[in-house]
mmCIF file of C-alpha atoms in Angstrom:
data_model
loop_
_atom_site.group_PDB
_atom_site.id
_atom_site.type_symbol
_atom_site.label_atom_id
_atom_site.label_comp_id
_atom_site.label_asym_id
_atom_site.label_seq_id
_atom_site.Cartn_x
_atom_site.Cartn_y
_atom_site.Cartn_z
ATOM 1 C CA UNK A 1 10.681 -0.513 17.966
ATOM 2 C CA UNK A 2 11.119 1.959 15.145
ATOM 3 C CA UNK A 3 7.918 1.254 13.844
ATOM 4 C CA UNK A 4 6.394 5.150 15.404
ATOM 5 C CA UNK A 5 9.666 6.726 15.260
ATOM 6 C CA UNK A 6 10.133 9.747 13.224
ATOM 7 C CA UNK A 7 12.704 8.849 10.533
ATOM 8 C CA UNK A 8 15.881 10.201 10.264
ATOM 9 C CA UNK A 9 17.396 12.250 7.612
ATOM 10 C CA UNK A 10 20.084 9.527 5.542
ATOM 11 C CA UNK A 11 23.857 10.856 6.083
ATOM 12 C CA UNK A 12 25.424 11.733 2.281
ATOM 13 C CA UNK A 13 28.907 11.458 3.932
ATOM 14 C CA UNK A 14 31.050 12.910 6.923
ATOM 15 C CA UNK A 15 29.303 15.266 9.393
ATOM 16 C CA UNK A 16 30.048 17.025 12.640
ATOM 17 C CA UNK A 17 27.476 17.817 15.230
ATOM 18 C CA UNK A 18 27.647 20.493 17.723
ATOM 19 C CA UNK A 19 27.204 20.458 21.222
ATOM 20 C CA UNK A 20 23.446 21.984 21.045
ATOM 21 C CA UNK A 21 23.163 19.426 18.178
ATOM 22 C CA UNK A 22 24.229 16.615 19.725
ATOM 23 C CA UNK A 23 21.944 17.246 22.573
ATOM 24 C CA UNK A 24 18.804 17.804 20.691
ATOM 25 C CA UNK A 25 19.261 14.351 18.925
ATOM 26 C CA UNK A 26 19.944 12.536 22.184
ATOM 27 C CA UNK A 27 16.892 14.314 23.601
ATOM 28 C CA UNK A 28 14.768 13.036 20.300
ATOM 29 C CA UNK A 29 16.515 9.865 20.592
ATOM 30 C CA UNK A 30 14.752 9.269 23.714
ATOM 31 C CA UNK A 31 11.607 11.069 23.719
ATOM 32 C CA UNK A 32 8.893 8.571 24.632
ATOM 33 C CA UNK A 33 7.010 8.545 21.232
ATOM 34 C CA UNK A 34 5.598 5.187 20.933
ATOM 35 C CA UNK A 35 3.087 5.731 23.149
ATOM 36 C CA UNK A 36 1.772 8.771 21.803
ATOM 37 C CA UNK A 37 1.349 7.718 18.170
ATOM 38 C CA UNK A 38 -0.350 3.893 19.305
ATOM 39 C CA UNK A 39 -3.969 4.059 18.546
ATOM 40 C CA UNK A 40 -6.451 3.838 15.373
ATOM 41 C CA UNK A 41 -5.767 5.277 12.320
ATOM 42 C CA UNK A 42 -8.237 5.949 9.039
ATOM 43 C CA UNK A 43 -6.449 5.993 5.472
ATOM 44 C CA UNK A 44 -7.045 9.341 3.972
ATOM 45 C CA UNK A 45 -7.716 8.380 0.249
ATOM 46 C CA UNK A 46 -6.898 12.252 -1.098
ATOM 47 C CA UNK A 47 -3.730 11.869 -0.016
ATOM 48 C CA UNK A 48 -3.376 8.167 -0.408
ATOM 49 C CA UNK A 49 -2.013 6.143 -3.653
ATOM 50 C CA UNK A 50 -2.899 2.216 -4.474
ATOM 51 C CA UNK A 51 -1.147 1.587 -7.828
ATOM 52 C CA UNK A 52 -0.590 -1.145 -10.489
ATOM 53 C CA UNK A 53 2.522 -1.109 -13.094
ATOM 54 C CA UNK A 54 2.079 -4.150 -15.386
ATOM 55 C CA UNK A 55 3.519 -5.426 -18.762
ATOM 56 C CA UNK A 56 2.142 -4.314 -22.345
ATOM 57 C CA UNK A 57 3.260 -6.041 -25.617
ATOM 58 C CA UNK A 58 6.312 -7.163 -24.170
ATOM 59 C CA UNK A 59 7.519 -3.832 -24.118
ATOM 60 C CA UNK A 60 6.402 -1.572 -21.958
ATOM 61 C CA UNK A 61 4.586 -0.790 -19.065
ATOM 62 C CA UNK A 62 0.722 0.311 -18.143
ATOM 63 C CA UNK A 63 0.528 1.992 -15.016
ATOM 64 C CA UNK A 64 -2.522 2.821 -13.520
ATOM 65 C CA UNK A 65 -4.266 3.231 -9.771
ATOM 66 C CA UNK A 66 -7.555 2.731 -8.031
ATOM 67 C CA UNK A 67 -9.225 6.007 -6.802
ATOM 68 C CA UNK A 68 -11.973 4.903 -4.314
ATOM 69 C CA UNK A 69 -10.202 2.616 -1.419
ATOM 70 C CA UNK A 70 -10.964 2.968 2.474
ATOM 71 C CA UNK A 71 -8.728 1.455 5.215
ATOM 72 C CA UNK A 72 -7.624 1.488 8.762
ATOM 73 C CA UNK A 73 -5.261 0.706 10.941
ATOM 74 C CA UNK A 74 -4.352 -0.248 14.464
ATOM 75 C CA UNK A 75 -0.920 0.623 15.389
ATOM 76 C CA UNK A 76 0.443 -0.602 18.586
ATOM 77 C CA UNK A 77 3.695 0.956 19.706
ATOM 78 C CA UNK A 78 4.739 -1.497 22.664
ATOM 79 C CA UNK A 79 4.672 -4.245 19.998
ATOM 80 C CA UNK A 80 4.843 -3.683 16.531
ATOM 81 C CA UNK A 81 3.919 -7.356 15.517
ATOM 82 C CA UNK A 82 -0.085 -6.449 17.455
ATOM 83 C CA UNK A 83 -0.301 -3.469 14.512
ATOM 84 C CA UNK A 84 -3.402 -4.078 12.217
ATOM 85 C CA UNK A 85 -4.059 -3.312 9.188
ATOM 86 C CA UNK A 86 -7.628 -3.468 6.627
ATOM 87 C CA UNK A 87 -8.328 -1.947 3.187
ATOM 88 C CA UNK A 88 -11.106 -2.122 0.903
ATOM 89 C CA UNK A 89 -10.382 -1.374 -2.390
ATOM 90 C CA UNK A 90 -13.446 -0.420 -5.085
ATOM 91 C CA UNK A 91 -12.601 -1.945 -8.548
ATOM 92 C CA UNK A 92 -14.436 0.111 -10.795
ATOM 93 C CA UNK A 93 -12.292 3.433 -9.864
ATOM 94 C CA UNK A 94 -9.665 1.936 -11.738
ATOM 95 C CA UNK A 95 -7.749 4.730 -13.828
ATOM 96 C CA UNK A 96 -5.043 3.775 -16.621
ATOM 97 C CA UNK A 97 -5.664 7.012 -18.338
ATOM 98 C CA UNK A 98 -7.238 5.556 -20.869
ATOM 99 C CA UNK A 99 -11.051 5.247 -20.707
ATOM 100 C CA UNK A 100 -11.756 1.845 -23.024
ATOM 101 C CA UNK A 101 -8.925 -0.175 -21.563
ATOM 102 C CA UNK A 102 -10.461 0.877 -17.938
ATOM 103 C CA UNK A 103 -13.754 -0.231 -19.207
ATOM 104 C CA UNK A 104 -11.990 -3.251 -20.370
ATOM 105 C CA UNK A 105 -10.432 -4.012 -16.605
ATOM 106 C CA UNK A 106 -13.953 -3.958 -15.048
ATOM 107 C CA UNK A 107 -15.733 -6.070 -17.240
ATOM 108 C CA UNK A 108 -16.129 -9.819 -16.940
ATOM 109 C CA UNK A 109 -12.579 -10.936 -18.726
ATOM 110 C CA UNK A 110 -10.750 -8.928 -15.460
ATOM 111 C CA UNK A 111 -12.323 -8.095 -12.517
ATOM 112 C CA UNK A 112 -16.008 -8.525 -13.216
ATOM 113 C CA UNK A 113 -16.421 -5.876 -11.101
ATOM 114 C CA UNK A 114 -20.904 -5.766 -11.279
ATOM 115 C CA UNK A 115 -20.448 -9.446 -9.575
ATOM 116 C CA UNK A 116 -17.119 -8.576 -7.510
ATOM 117 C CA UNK A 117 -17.033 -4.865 -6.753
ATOM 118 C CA UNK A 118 -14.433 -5.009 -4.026
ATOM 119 C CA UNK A 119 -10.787 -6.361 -3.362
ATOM 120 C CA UNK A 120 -9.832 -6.520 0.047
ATOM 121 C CA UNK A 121 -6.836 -6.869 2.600
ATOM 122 C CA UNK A 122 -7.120 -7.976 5.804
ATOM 123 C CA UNK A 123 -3.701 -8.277 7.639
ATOM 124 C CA UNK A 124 -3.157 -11.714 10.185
ATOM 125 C CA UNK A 125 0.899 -10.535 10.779
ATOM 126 C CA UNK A 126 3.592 -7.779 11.131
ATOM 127 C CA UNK A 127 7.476 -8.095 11.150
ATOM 128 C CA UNK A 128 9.692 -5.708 11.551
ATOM 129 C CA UNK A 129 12.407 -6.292 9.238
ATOM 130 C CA UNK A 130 14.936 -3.055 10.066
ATOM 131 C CA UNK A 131 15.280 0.572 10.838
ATOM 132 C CA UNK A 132 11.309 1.676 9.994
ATOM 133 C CA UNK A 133 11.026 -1.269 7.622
ATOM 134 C CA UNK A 134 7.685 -3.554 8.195
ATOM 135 C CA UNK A 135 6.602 -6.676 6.692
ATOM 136 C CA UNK A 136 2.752 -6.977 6.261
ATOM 137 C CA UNK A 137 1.328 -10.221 5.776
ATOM 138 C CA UNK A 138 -2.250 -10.592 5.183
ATOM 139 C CA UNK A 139 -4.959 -12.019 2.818
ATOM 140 C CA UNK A 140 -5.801 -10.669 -0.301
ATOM 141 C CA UNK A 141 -9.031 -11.047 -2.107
ATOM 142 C CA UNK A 142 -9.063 -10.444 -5.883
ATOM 143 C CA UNK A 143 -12.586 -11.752 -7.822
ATOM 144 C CA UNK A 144 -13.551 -15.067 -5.422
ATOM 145 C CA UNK A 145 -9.545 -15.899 -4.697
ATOM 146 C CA UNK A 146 -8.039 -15.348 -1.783
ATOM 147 C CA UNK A 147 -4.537 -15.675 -0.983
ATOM 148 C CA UNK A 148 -1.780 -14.868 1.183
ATOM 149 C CA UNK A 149 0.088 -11.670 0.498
ATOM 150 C CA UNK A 150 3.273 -10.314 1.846
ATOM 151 C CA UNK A 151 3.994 -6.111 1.675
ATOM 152 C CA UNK A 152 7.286 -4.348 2.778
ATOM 153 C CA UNK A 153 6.357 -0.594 4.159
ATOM 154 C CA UNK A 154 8.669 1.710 4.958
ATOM 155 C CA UNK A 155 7.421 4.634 7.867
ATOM 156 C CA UNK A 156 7.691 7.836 6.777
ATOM 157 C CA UNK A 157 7.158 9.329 10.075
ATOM 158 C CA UNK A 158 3.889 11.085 11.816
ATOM 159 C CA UNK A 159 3.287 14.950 11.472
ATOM 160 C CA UNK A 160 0.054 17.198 13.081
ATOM 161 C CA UNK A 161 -0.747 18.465 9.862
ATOM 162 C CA UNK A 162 -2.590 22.232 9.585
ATOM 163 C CA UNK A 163 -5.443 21.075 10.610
ATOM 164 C CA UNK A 164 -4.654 19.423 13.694
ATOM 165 C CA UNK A 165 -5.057 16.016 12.443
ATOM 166 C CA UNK A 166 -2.277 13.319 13.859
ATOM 167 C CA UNK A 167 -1.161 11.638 10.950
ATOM 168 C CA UNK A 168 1.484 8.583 9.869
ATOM 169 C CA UNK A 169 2.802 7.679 6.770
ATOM 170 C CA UNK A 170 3.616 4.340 4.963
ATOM 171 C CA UNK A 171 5.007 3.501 1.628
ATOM 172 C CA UNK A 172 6.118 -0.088 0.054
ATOM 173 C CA UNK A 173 5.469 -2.244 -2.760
ATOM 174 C CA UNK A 174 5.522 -6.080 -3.588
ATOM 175 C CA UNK A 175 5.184 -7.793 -6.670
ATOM 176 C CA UNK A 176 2.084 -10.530 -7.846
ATOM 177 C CA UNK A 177 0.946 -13.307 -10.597
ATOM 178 C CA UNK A 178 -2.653 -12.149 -11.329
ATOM 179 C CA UNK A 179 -2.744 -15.693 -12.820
ATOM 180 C CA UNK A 180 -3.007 -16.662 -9.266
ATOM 181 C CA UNK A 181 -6.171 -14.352 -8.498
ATOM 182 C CA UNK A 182 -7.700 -15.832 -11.167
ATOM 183 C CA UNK A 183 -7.281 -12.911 -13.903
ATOM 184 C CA UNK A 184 -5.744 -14.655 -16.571
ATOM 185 C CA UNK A 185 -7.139 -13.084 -19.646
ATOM 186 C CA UNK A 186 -4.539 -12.138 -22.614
ATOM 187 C CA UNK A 187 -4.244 -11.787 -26.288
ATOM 188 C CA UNK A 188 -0.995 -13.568 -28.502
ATOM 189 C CA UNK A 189 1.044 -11.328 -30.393
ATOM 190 C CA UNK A 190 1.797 -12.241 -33.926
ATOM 191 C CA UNK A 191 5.328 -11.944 -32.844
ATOM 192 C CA UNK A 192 5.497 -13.694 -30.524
ATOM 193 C CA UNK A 193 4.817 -13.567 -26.263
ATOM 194 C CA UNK A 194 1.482 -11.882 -25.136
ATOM 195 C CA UNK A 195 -0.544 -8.416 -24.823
ATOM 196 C CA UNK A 196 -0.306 -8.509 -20.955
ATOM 197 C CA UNK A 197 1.961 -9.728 -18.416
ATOM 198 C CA UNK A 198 1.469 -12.030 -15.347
ATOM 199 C CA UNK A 199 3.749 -10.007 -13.056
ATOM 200 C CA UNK A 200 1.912 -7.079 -11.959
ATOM 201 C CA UNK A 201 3.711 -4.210 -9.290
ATOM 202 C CA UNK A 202 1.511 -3.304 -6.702
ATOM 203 C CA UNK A 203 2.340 0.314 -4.618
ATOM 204 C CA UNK A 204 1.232 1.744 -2.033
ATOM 205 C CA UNK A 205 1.854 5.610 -1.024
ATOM 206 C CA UNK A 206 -0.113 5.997 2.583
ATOM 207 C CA UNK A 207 -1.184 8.951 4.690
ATOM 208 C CA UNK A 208 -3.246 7.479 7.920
ATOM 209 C CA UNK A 209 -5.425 10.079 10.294
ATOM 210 C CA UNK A 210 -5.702 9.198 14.308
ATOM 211 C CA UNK A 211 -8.782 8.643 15.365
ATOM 212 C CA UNK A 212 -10.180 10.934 18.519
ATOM 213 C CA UNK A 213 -9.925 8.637 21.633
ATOM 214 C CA UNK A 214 -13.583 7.026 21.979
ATOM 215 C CA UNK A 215 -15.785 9.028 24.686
#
């Protein structure tokens, strides 16, 4: 049930707690949190990150992110395994840094993004795997192809931020073949292997706002 529990600071070696210290961290220990931060959330994409690292030439790697996404989530405190989640990603705000090689990613020997502007994510499970550690399984939809998808989140805890807003935080990664979402474009080298790899790191870096309670 760690899933909405504010994460603890990792112990670097030997410490010794007071009495006032001890108490406090019994007291936060067993403050009834869960039910507080249970509700919907909506991803804030300025403080948000969806990112790619793939393969060039064999010999290094292209990073690069998508800019215009839009998500929520359903987070249900009593059981962690009910927690939603659904994000719509917008393919042509791609950014590699380098404006021809985005160009490149949008057009029709990538993502043909004119004729498929969107990739999406719709969650259908969620296993907690340890201490604030999540497995989200869902279906992801690159092009026409869509295909089961499995993403390990860490929570980074909630906050009220300065604005009042009630927010949660998420980060994780997992790892793809974009042969098997149909983007199989690549180039030979003359010495030997190819321009772009099939494996292709996927990141996520998430900052989710609570929704006000429906009137």
């Amino acid at each position: 049930m760690a899933l909405f529990t504010r994460k603890s600071a990792r112990s670097t070696g030997p410490t010794t707690t007071t009495a006032p210290e001890a108490a406090t961290t019994t007291a936060t220990a067993a403050a009834p949190g869960l039910a507080a931060l249970t509700g919907d959330y909506t991803i804030d994409p300025a403080h948000s990150d969806i990112a790619f690292t793939v393969r060039h030439a064999m010999v290094t790697n292209v990073r690069g992110s998508f800019g215009d996404h839009e998500g929520r989530l359903h987070l249900d405190g009593s059981d962690p395994a009910r927690s939603t989640a659904s994000v719509d990603v917008r393919i042509a705000s791609v950014d590699t840094g380098i404006k021809d090689r985005d160009q490149h990613l949008v057009g029709a020997d990538f993502f043909d993004a004119e004729t498929y502007p969107l990739m999406t994510f719709r969650s259908t499970a969620v296993e907690p795997l340890g201490e604030d550690v999540y497995r989200v399984t869902g279906d992801l939809t690159i092009k026409d192809v869509t295909r089961p998808l499995s993403i390990d989140l860490e929570f980074n805890g909630a906050a009220t931020d300065v604005y009042g807003n009630e927010r949660v935080g998420f980060e994780g990664s997992t790892q793809i073949l974009r042969s098997d979402w149909g983007l199989t474009w690549n180039a030979a080298l003359e010495t030997g292997g190819v321009l772009v790899g099939d494996k292709v790191k996927l990141t996520f870096d998430i900052s989710a706002v609570k929704s006000a309670p429906a009137a």
